[in-house]
Tab-separated table of C-alpha atoms and ligand atoms in Angstrom:
chain	number	residue	atom	x	y	z
A	75	MET	CA	-32.958	13.957	7.571
A	76	GLU	CA	-31.171	14.918	4.372
A	77	ARG	CA	-27.485	14.107	4.244
A	78	PRO	CA	-24.912	16.347	2.585
A	79	THR	CA	-23.661	15.022	-0.765
A	80	TYR	CA	-20.586	12.866	-0.405
A	81	TYR	CA	-17.530	15.061	-0.182
A	82	HIS	CA	-13.901	14.057	0.085
A	83	SER	CA	-10.748	16.116	0.078
A	84	VAL	CA	-7.999	13.847	-1.294
A	85	MET	CA	-7.585	14.344	-5.031
A	86	LEU	CA	-5.405	13.127	-7.875
A	87	VAL	CA	-3.196	15.444	-9.927
A	88	LYS	CA	-3.574	13.531	-13.188
A	89	GLU	CA	-0.553	15.099	-14.896
A	90	LYS	CA	1.749	13.842	-12.138
A	91	CYS	CA	0.398	10.290	-11.902
A	92	LYS	CA	2.546	7.619	-13.564
A	93	GLY	CA	0.066	4.800	-12.964
A	94	CYS	CA	2.675	2.973	-10.883
A	95	THR	CA	0.009	1.340	-8.595
A	96	THR	CA	1.948	2.091	-5.381
A	97	CYS	CA	-1.094	3.779	-3.832
A	98	LEU	CA	-3.413	0.954	-4.819
A	99	LYS	CA	-2.229	-1.507	-2.210
A	100	HIS	CA	-2.345	0.907	0.709
A	101	CYS	CA	-5.879	2.209	0.464
A	102	PRO	CA	-7.820	0.761	3.428
A	103	THR	CA	-11.183	0.948	1.672
A	104	GLU	CA	-10.054	-0.260	-1.775
A	105	ALA	CA	-11.043	3.130	-3.164
A	106	ILE	CA	-8.334	3.298	-5.841
A	107	ARG	CA	-8.223	1.750	-9.308
A	108	VAL	CA	-5.567	2.304	-11.977
A	109	TYR	CA	-6.664	2.250	-15.588
A	110	GLY	CA	-5.816	4.188	-18.721
A	111	GLY	CA	-2.386	4.855	-17.221
A	112	THR	CA	-3.601	6.810	-14.172
A	113	ALA	CA	-5.077	6.260	-10.741
A	114	HIS	CA	-8.763	6.971	-10.083
A	115	ILE	CA	-10.421	7.418	-6.693
A	116	ILE	CA	-13.885	5.931	-6.143
A	117	LYS	CA	-15.071	8.928	-4.179
A	118	GLU	CA	-17.835	7.238	-2.164
A	119	ARG	CA	-15.263	4.859	-0.718
A	120	CYS	CA	-12.546	7.379	0.105
A	121	ILE	CA	-12.302	8.179	3.808
A	122	ASP	CA	-9.591	10.834	3.380
A	123	CYS	CA	-7.118	8.940	5.507
A	124	GLY	CA	-4.233	10.388	3.470
A	125	ALA	CA	-2.426	7.036	3.163
A	126	CYS	CA	-2.109	7.488	-0.607
A	127	ILE	CA	-0.712	11.015	-0.205
A	128	LYS	CA	2.072	9.613	1.937
A	129	ARG	CA	2.818	6.670	-0.357
A	130	CYS	CA	2.766	8.245	-3.824
A	131	PRO	CA	6.379	8.615	-4.994
A	132	TYR	CA	5.353	11.255	-7.564
A	133	HIS	CA	3.291	13.503	-5.262
A	134	ALA	CA	0.269	12.915	-7.454
A	135	LYS	CA	-2.193	12.749	-4.551
A	136	VAL	CA	-2.975	15.985	-2.770
A	137	ALA	CA	-5.248	17.248	-0.034
A	138	VAL	CA	-7.587	20.060	-0.906
A	139	THR	CA	-7.630	22.693	1.831
A	140	GLU	CA	-8.333	26.408	1.724
A	141	PRO	CA	-5.820	29.108	0.782
A	142	PHE	CA	-4.603	31.391	3.562
A	143	LYS	CA	-6.076	34.461	1.821
A	144	ARG	CA	-9.572	33.092	2.585
A	145	ILE	CA	-9.284	34.629	6.059
A	146	GLN	CA	-9.715	38.036	4.383
A	147	ASP	CA	-13.380	37.176	3.707
A	148	PHE	CA	-14.148	37.875	7.378
A	149	LYS	CA	-14.046	41.024	9.500
A	150	ILE	CA	-12.668	39.169	12.521
A	151	LYS	CA	-10.331	36.247	11.883
A	152	VAL	CA	-9.751	33.603	14.516
A	153	ALA	CA	-7.130	30.847	14.333
A	154	LEU	CA	-7.757	27.435	15.852
A	155	PRO	CA	-4.304	25.850	15.978
A	156	ALA	CA	-4.284	22.051	16.266
A	157	PRO	CA	-1.842	21.108	19.063
A	158	THR	CA	0.149	19.315	16.338
A	159	LEU	CA	1.229	22.765	15.121
A	160	TYR	CA	3.254	23.308	18.312
A	161	GLY	CA	5.651	20.479	17.509
A	162	GLN	CA	6.614	21.761	14.056
A	163	PHE	CA	9.114	24.509	14.889
A	164	LYS	CA	12.758	24.009	15.743
A	165	GLY	CA	13.875	26.213	18.605
A	166	LEU	CA	10.346	27.140	19.759
A	167	SER	CA	10.727	27.586	23.490
A	168	ASP	CA	7.171	28.412	24.450
A	169	ILE	CA	3.721	28.011	22.949
A	170	GLY	CA	2.744	31.648	23.648
A	171	ARG	CA	5.356	32.812	21.150
A	172	LEU	CA	3.783	30.680	18.404
A	173	LEU	CA	0.315	31.967	19.264
A	174	ASP	CA	1.621	35.532	19.016
A	175	ALA	CA	3.065	34.687	15.594
A	176	LEU	CA	-0.459	33.708	14.496
A	177	ILE	CA	-1.607	37.253	15.334
A	178	ALA	CA	1.381	38.648	13.449
A	179	ILE	CA	0.444	36.810	10.225
A	180	GLY	CA	-3.090	38.221	10.200
A	181	PHE	CA	-5.390	36.613	12.757
A	182	ASP	CA	-7.216	38.790	15.310
A	183	ASP	CA	-7.588	36.095	17.944
A	184	VAL	CA	-6.473	32.543	18.723
A	185	TYR	CA	-8.339	29.763	20.499
A	186	GLU	CA	-6.343	26.611	21.164
A	187	VAL	CA	-7.942	23.368	19.986
A	188	ALA	CA	-6.120	21.804	22.932
A	189	ARG	CA	-8.473	23.726	25.233
A	190	GLY	CA	-11.435	22.344	23.311
A	191	ALA	CA	-9.855	18.914	23.860
A	192	GLU	CA	-9.957	19.494	27.638
A	193	TYR	CA	-13.724	20.009	27.562
A	194	VAL	CA	-14.165	17.025	25.255
A	195	SER	CA	-12.031	14.817	27.551
A	196	GLN	CA	-14.257	15.652	30.529
A	197	GLU	CA	-17.373	14.843	28.538
A	198	VAL	CA	-16.033	11.550	27.159
A	199	ALA	CA	-14.997	10.536	30.691
A	200	ARG	CA	-18.610	11.123	31.805
A	201	ARG	CA	-19.915	8.980	28.929
A	202	VAL	CA	-17.609	6.079	29.769
A	203	ALA	CA	-18.326	6.261	33.522
A	204	GLY	CA	-22.089	6.659	33.075
A	205	ARG	CA	-22.567	3.944	30.494
A	206	LYS	CA	-25.677	2.015	31.411
A	207	VAL	CA	-25.478	-0.940	29.042
A	208	HIS	CA	-22.210	-2.513	28.000
A	209	ASN	CA	-22.987	-4.351	24.747
A	210	GLY	CA	-19.755	-6.341	24.827
A	211	MET	CA	-17.925	-3.676	22.861
A	212	PRO	CA	-15.989	-0.603	24.006
A	213	LEU	CA	-17.054	2.966	23.335
A	214	ILE	CA	-15.045	4.327	20.401
A	215	SER	CA	-13.482	7.776	20.096
A	216	SER	CA	-15.046	10.177	17.585
A	217	ALA	CA	-11.934	12.354	17.351
A	218	CYS	CA	-10.313	11.071	14.133
A	219	PRO	CA	-12.712	11.783	11.233
A	220	ALA	CA	-10.956	9.247	8.978
A	221	ILE	CA	-11.669	6.506	11.523
A	222	VAL	CA	-15.306	7.582	11.877
A	223	ARG	CA	-15.663	7.336	8.078
A	224	LEU	CA	-13.849	3.999	8.088
A	225	ILE	CA	-16.442	2.703	10.550
A	226	GLN	CA	-19.248	4.051	8.361
A	227	VAL	CA	-17.824	2.251	5.313
A	228	ARG	CA	-16.434	-1.007	6.741
A	229	PHE	CA	-17.821	-1.510	10.267
A	230	PRO	CA	-21.373	-0.103	10.320
A	231	GLU	CA	-22.331	-2.427	13.220
A	232	LEU	CA	-19.969	-0.421	15.432
A	233	LEU	CA	-21.525	2.994	14.729
A	234	ASP	CA	-23.647	2.950	17.906
A	235	ASN	CA	-20.465	2.627	19.929
A	236	VAL	CA	-18.877	5.800	18.562
A	237	VAL	CA	-19.131	8.271	21.421
A	238	ASP	CA	-21.684	11.071	20.831
A	239	VAL	CA	-19.312	13.898	21.709
A	240	ILE	CA	-18.097	16.486	19.171
A	241	SER	CA	-14.425	16.792	18.213
A	242	PRO	CA	-12.013	19.177	19.977
A	243	MET	CA	-11.881	21.274	16.782
A	244	GLU	CA	-15.661	21.792	16.821
A	245	ALA	CA	-15.682	22.434	20.582
A	246	ALA	CA	-12.949	25.052	20.185
A	247	ALA	CA	-14.860	26.701	17.317
A	248	VAL	CA	-18.053	27.084	19.410
A	249	ALA	CA	-16.138	28.547	22.347
A	250	ALA	CA	-14.038	30.839	20.148
A	251	ARG	CA	-16.999	32.400	18.340
A	252	ARG	CA	-18.837	32.915	21.616
A	253	ARG	CA	-15.811	34.575	23.214
A	254	VAL	CA	-15.129	36.881	20.271
A	255	CYS	CA	-18.782	37.920	20.006
A	256	GLN	CA	-18.829	38.770	23.710
A	257	ASN	CA	-15.452	40.505	23.939
A	258	MET	CA	-15.564	42.408	20.646
A	259	SER	CA	-19.353	42.925	20.425
A	260	ALA	CA	-19.271	41.213	17.024
A	261	GLN	CA	-22.024	39.458	15.084
A	262	PRO	CA	-21.433	35.686	14.646
A	263	GLY	CA	-21.355	36.112	10.815
A	264	ASP	CA	-18.492	38.624	11.040
A	265	VAL	CA	-16.253	36.057	12.681
A	266	GLY	CA	-14.253	33.628	10.545
A	267	ILE	CA	-12.979	30.576	12.444
A	268	PHE	CA	-10.056	28.818	10.731
A	269	PHE	CA	-8.651	25.464	11.781
A	270	LEU	CA	-4.960	24.853	11.039
A	271	THR	CA	-4.966	21.220	10.087
A	272	PRO	CA	-2.493	18.347	10.014
A	273	CYS	CA	-4.720	16.193	7.772
A	274	PRO	CA	-7.278	16.266	4.923
A	275	ALA	CA	-9.888	14.367	6.933
A	276	LYS	CA	-10.512	17.515	9.007
A	277	MET	CA	-11.354	19.442	5.846
A	278	THR	CA	-13.927	16.763	5.093
A	279	GLU	CA	-15.261	16.903	8.657
A	280	VAL	CA	-15.901	20.625	8.164
A	281	ARG	CA	-17.317	20.465	4.630
A	282	ALA	CA	-19.443	17.358	5.186
A	283	PRO	CA	-20.019	16.894	8.913
A	284	GLN	CA	-21.444	13.516	9.826
A	285	ALA	CA	-22.577	14.030	13.414
A	286	LEU	CA	-23.398	17.761	13.291
A	287	ARG	CA	-25.930	19.601	11.137
A	288	HIS	CA	-23.348	22.274	10.313
A	289	SER	CA	-19.720	22.688	11.222
A	290	ASN	CA	-18.814	25.625	13.450
A	291	VAL	CA	-15.574	26.083	11.507
A	292	ASP	CA	-15.511	28.454	8.512
A	293	GLY	CA	-12.323	27.282	6.859
A	294	VAL	CA	-9.493	24.767	7.047
A	295	ILE	CA	-5.907	25.719	6.221
A	296	SER	CA	-3.073	23.222	5.925
A	297	ILE	CA	-0.266	23.460	8.492
A	298	MET	CA	2.114	23.171	5.508
A	299	ASP	CA	0.655	26.376	4.039
A	300	VAL	CA	1.284	28.519	7.136
A	301	TYR	CA	4.521	26.889	8.265
A	302	GLY	CA	6.867	29.262	6.377
A	303	MET	CA	5.061	32.450	7.463
A	304	LEU	CA	4.931	31.330	11.097
A	305	ASN	CA	8.540	30.226	11.188
A	306	ALA	CA	9.620	33.668	10.026
A	307	GLN	CA	7.438	35.402	12.647
A	308	ILE	CA	8.293	33.201	15.622
A	309	LYS	CA	11.759	34.695	15.907
A	310	LYS	CA	10.332	38.221	16.318
A	311	ALA	CA	7.253	37.238	18.314
A	312	ARG	CA	6.750	38.226	21.928
A	313	HIS	CA	5.347	35.902	24.536
A	314	PHE	CA	1.689	36.757	25.031
A	315	PRO	CA	0.583	34.576	27.910
A	316	TYR	CA	-3.017	35.793	27.573
A	317	LEU	CA	-3.371	33.833	24.329
A	318	GLN	CA	-2.323	30.558	25.901
A	319	HIS	CA	-5.191	28.785	27.618
A	320	ALA	CA	-4.620	25.042	27.310
A	321	GLY	CA	-2.966	22.599	29.674
A	322	ALA	CA	-0.614	19.697	28.990
A	323	LEU	CA	-3.374	17.086	28.744
A	324	GLY	CA	-5.175	18.946	25.970
A	325	VAL	CA	-1.958	19.474	24.007
A	326	ALA	CA	-1.128	15.761	24.330
A	327	TRP	CA	-4.184	14.908	22.192
A	328	ALA	CA	-1.857	15.499	19.209
A	329	GLN	CA	-0.208	12.138	19.815
A	330	THR	CA	-1.431	8.571	20.066
A	331	GLY	CA	-2.764	7.812	23.539
A	332	GLY	CA	-3.076	11.520	24.437
A	333	GLU	CA	-6.849	11.362	24.403
A	334	MET	CA	-6.883	8.155	26.433
A	335	ILE	CA	-4.724	9.725	29.149
A	336	ALA	CA	-6.723	12.971	29.169
A	337	VAL	CA	-9.974	11.011	29.496
A	338	GLY	CA	-8.390	9.158	32.398
A	339	GLU	CA	-9.916	5.821	31.492
A	340	GLU	CA	-7.556	3.068	32.592
A	341	ASN	CA	-9.283	0.277	30.747
A	342	SER	CA	-8.625	1.815	27.313
A	343	LEU	CA	-6.651	1.030	24.216
A	344	ALA	CA	-5.031	3.532	21.847
A	345	VAL	CA	-3.920	2.377	18.398
A	346	ASP	CA	-2.493	4.273	15.441
A	347	GLY	CA	-1.965	3.478	11.748
A	348	ILE	CA	-5.004	2.633	9.666
A	349	GLU	CA	-4.085	-1.043	9.172
A	350	ASN	CA	-3.649	-1.555	12.924
A	351	VAL	CA	-6.924	0.218	13.624
A	352	ILE	CA	-8.703	-2.046	11.113
A	353	GLN	CA	-7.349	-5.133	12.916
A	354	VAL	CA	-8.587	-3.855	16.271
A	355	LEU	CA	-12.001	-2.900	14.871
A	356	GLU	CA	-12.287	-6.435	13.480
A	357	SER	CA	-11.499	-7.819	16.941
A	358	ILE	CA	-14.082	-5.512	18.505
A	359	GLU	CA	-16.669	-6.597	15.952
A	360	ASN	CA	-15.905	-10.251	16.662
A	361	GLY	CA	-16.382	-9.684	20.387
A	362	ASP	CA	-12.721	-10.371	21.205
A	363	LEU	CA	-12.280	-7.109	23.132
A	364	SER	CA	-15.403	-7.280	25.259
A	365	ASP	CA	-13.437	-6.390	28.395
A	366	LEU	CA	-12.345	-3.004	27.005
A	367	ASP	CA	-14.143	0.254	27.978
A	368	TYR	CA	-12.729	2.758	25.512
A	369	PHE	CA	-10.932	2.618	22.174
A	370	GLU	CA	-8.969	5.496	20.651
A	371	GLY	CA	-8.111	4.807	16.996
A	372	LEU	CA	-6.044	7.198	14.896
A	373	ALA	CA	-5.494	6.838	11.151
A	374	CYS	CA	-1.957	8.245	11.113
A	375	VAL	CA	1.046	6.599	12.737
A	376	GLY	CA	1.975	8.746	15.732
A	377	GLY	CA	-1.510	10.289	15.816
A	378	CYS	CA	-2.159	13.765	14.379
A	379	LEU	CA	1.573	14.494	14.674
A	380	GLY	CA	1.979	12.023	11.793
A	381	GLY	CA	-0.655	13.723	9.606
A	382	PRO	CA	0.168	14.133	5.899
A	383	LEU	CA	0.014	17.950	6.065
A	384	THR	CA	2.636	18.336	8.785
A	385	PHE	CA	6.168	19.572	8.236
A	386	GLU	CA	8.238	17.894	10.945
A	387	ASN	CA	9.169	14.251	11.528
A	388	THR	CA	6.553	12.699	13.813
A	389	TYR	CA	8.983	11.635	16.541
A	390	VAL	CA	10.923	14.911	16.560
A	391	ALA	CA	7.598	16.753	16.884
A	392	LYS	CA	6.539	14.442	19.715
A	393	ASN	CA	9.723	15.171	21.624
A	394	ARG	CA	9.205	18.909	21.166
A	395	LEU	CA	5.660	18.669	22.519
A	396	ARG	CA	6.972	16.867	25.590
A	397	LYS	CA	9.395	19.705	26.306
A	398	LEU	CA	6.879	22.449	25.540
A	399	THR	CA	4.328	21.013	27.958
A	400	GLU	CA	6.702	20.105	30.817
A	401	ARG	CA	5.867	23.192	32.814
A	402	LEU	CA	2.242	23.605	31.846
A	403	PRO	CA	-0.547	22.842	34.308
A	404	LYS	CA	-2.365	19.628	33.425
A	405	VAL	CA	-5.682	21.321	32.653
A	406	GLN	CA	-6.594	24.998	32.200
A	407	ALA	CA	-10.212	24.904	31.046
A	408	PRO	CA	-12.279	26.378	33.884
A	409	GLU	CA	-14.982	24.405	35.660
A	410	GLY	CA	-18.284	25.627	37.163
A	411	GLU	CA	-19.600	29.109	36.399
A	412	GLU	CA	-16.667	30.033	34.209
A	413	ARG	CA	-17.035	27.129	31.819
A	414	GLU	CA	-17.134	28.314	28.218
A	415	LEU	CA	-19.027	25.244	26.992
A	416	ASP	CA	-21.876	23.432	28.635
A	417	ARG	CA	-22.605	19.744	28.218
A	418	GLU	CA	-25.213	20.311	25.516
A	419	ASP	CA	-22.657	22.210	23.385
A	420	LEU	CA	-20.484	19.106	23.382
A	421	ARG	CA	-23.119	16.651	22.260
A	422	THR	CA	-23.402	15.544	18.612
A	423	GLN	CA	-26.588	16.518	16.756
A	424	GLN	CA	-27.341	13.580	14.483
A	425	LEU	CA	-26.792	9.861	14.353
A	426	LEU	CA	-23.932	8.503	12.277
A	427	GLN	CA	-25.215	6.652	9.212
A	428	PRO	CA	-23.595	3.664	7.505
A	429	ASN	CA	-21.993	4.311	4.118
A	430	PRO	CA	-23.056	1.460	1.806
A	431	ALA	CA	-20.245	2.140	-0.739
A	432	MET	CA	-18.750	-1.296	-0.126
A	433	GLN	CA	-22.065	-3.173	-0.285
A	434	LEU	CA	-22.673	-5.272	-3.404
A	435	ASP	CA	-26.373	-4.460	-3.612
A	436	GLY	CA	-29.130	-2.933	-1.498
A	437	ASP	CA	-31.237	-6.053	-2.065
A	438	PHE	CA	-29.941	-8.888	0.102
A	439	SER	CA	-30.784	-11.723	-2.314
A	440	VAL	CA	-29.208	-9.879	-5.286
A	441	ALA	CA	-26.127	-9.212	-3.146
A	442	LEU	CA	-25.957	-12.932	-2.385
A	443	GLN	CA	-26.108	-13.826	-6.079
A	444	LYS	CA	-23.364	-11.314	-6.825
A	445	MET	CA	-21.280	-12.779	-4.020
A	446	GLU	CA	-21.584	-16.262	-5.557
A	447	ARG	CA	-20.587	-14.916	-8.949
A	448	ILE	CA	-17.585	-13.124	-7.383
A	449	GLU	CA	-16.414	-16.427	-5.889
A	450	GLN	CA	-16.698	-18.085	-9.329
A	451	VAL	CA	-14.700	-15.327	-11.060
A	452	LEU	CA	-12.155	-15.322	-8.232
A	453	ALA	CA	-11.611	-19.082	-8.498
A	454	ASP	CA	-10.447	-18.554	-12.048
A	455	LEU	CA	-7.958	-15.760	-11.229
A	456	PRO	CA	-4.331	-16.536	-10.262
A	457	GLY	CA	-4.641	-15.264	-6.666
A	458	LEU	CA	-1.366	-13.328	-6.777
A	459	ASP	CA	-2.863	-9.956	-5.813
A	460	CYS	CA	-0.229	-8.334	-8.025
A	461	GLY	CA	-2.270	-5.196	-8.818
A	462	SER	CA	-1.245	-5.207	-12.501
A	463	CYS	CA	-4.891	-5.255	-13.543
A	464	GLY	CA	-5.444	-1.915	-11.801
A	465	SER	CA	-7.534	-3.353	-8.941
A	466	PRO	CA	-5.955	-3.752	-5.495
A	467	SER	CA	-6.421	-7.537	-5.271
A	468	CYS	CA	-7.792	-10.491	-7.257
A	469	ARG	CA	-10.926	-10.365	-5.099
A	470	ALA	CA	-11.367	-6.655	-5.877
A	471	LEU	CA	-10.998	-7.411	-9.615
A	472	ALA	CA	-13.582	-10.197	-9.340
A	473	GLU	CA	-15.904	-7.727	-7.615
A	474	ASP	CA	-15.259	-5.077	-10.300
A	475	VAL	CA	-16.017	-7.673	-13.004
A	476	VAL	CA	-19.317	-8.631	-11.399
A	477	LEU	CA	-20.263	-4.975	-10.864
A	478	GLY	CA	-19.455	-4.243	-14.523
A	479	PHE	CA	-16.437	-1.987	-13.963
A	480	ALA	CA	-13.807	-4.375	-15.349
A	481	VAL	CA	-13.420	-7.512	-17.451
A	482	GLU	CA	-11.577	-10.724	-16.616
A	483	LEU	CA	-9.016	-10.041	-19.354
A	484	ASP	CA	-7.778	-7.017	-17.365
A	485	CYS	CA	-5.792	-9.672	-15.498
A	486	ILE	CA	-2.505	-9.970	-17.386
A	487	PHE	CA	-2.277	-13.698	-16.605
A	488	LYS	CA	-5.726	-14.334	-18.042
A	489	LEU	CA	-4.814	-12.187	-21.034
A	490	LYS	CA	-1.594	-14.170	-21.583
A	491	GLN	CA	-3.576	-17.396	-21.349
A	492	LYS	CA	-6.066	-16.099	-23.871
A	493	ILE	CA	-3.328	-14.999	-26.295
A	494	GLN	CA	-1.639	-18.413	-26.007
A	495	GLN	CA	-4.971	-20.132	-26.666
A	496	MET	CA	-5.633	-17.940	-29.674
A	497	SER	CA	-2.172	-18.434	-31.182
A	498	LYS	CA	-2.536	-22.201	-30.732
A	499	GLN	CA	-5.906	-22.052	-32.486
A	500	MET	CA	-4.324	-20.095	-35.350
A	501	VAL	CA	-1.483	-22.619	-35.693
A	502	ASP	CA	-4.006	-25.481	-35.675
A	503	LEU	CA	-6.109	-23.674	-38.258
A	504	SER	CA	-3.174	-23.000	-40.607
A	505	GLU	CA	-2.078	-26.630	-40.316
A	506	THR	CA	-5.601	-27.797	-41.188
A	507	THR	CA	-5.777	-25.540	-44.239
A	508	ARG	CA	-2.273	-26.699	-45.441
A	509	ARG	CA	-3.333	-30.335	-45.455
B	833	SF4	S1	1.222	5.992	-6.395
B	833	SF4	FE1	-0.849	6.080	-7.321
B	833	SF4	S2	-1.193	8.305	-7.685
B	833	SF4	FE2	1.020	8.034	-7.350
B	833	SF4	S3	1.894	7.814	-9.424
B	833	SF4	FE3	1.520	5.725	-8.620
B	833	SF4	S4	-0.573	5.218	-9.401
B	833	SF4	FE4	-0.346	7.462	-9.611
B	834	SF4	S1	-7.220	9.034	1.104
B	834	SF4	FE1	-7.199	6.955	2.011
B	834	SF4	S2	-9.232	6.145	1.511
B	834	SF4	FE2	-8.921	7.901	0.142
B	834	SF4	S3	-8.072	7.039	-1.759
B	834	SF4	FE3	-6.316	7.676	-0.459
B	834	SF4	S4	-5.752	5.816	0.693
B	834	SF4	FE4	-7.833	5.462	-0.140
């Protein structure tokens, strides 16, 4: 099956970049190089985790999302608010008021992603309980698209363990379109479904879905871009309880461990922060966590609440969510006849494929030769991992040299050595000619 061309949504604003190399060290897939005075992203390696957006002191890395005016392209506009949105507003006393504010800024309907999360939780719980063969590794959540891409790039052996259930955003989009078409007698093409996102990885999930043939979402708008408009409307908004359909467990998906609790799997582990997730994935790969049933990994510290496109401090937002959900029922998604999504709706449509961007060569023996050459080049580098050469580590520079993207003299220590050697040769030469 043909794959969509590689798309990623974190970009560099060249004019703002000072070439300071701060971002270089924090990219989990070594996707950044600095040369010619500016950073460059190797797009096939970027997993849109947003780590560089958070670290750049000059705001030179940005997430590409869609402008709010895009909703005007559709006759009927539906907002899918991520539960993270609920924690962003000081003084918000109930979620219904925020949902009403979404109508006030131009949407015709709202479907909470938290309700989609309730359906997804039930389905994941079934997968974990009904697992026939335990291959010594836990099932892995598919909810964070940056982690799914990380697995495709760095841990392809774990792809079979990623649970084959769609994300809450996609589940909410299917249910929302169905509901609007039924209630408003609309055609599916007239309905524009817009996800309000805390992170760039969701934009990538929509534009280049990995486990679905097509996304059910029509557009992705940054929470940052609607924050001001919503804040102004919330004060005037009424409480429309009919818009609010999610329970506390679905809303809790916004934070680390929320999915794990909603799934109800006791023998689970939830970890946030890309570096921590990498460590755990390494342990899983090495068979050190063979007693675990389920793993929830989230790229951002604090979970989606810590996403780079959010407005509020992660911990303040978390506290707000706790208060907002105190009086909510645990679950609101109906069971039985009234279910809006059946089990088939929640299943992924295609297998996740490895991303070979970090492989040295498709041919195993050539890759082996390149590996040997990398070790030789590396042995001659100082091993300081200073980043001054524009590669994230000495090993990455050695790899770039072997792949033809850099030369050994990009290392300032090697360059200094070379200059010293050359000046000595010149002194020796001038002394010889004087004699
Ligand atoms: S952190 Fe990266 S993108 Fe930002 S100014 Fe420094 S080199 Fe450029
Ligand atoms: S978004 Fe993440 S993977 Fe992509 S360049 Fe930035 S730090 Fe690296």
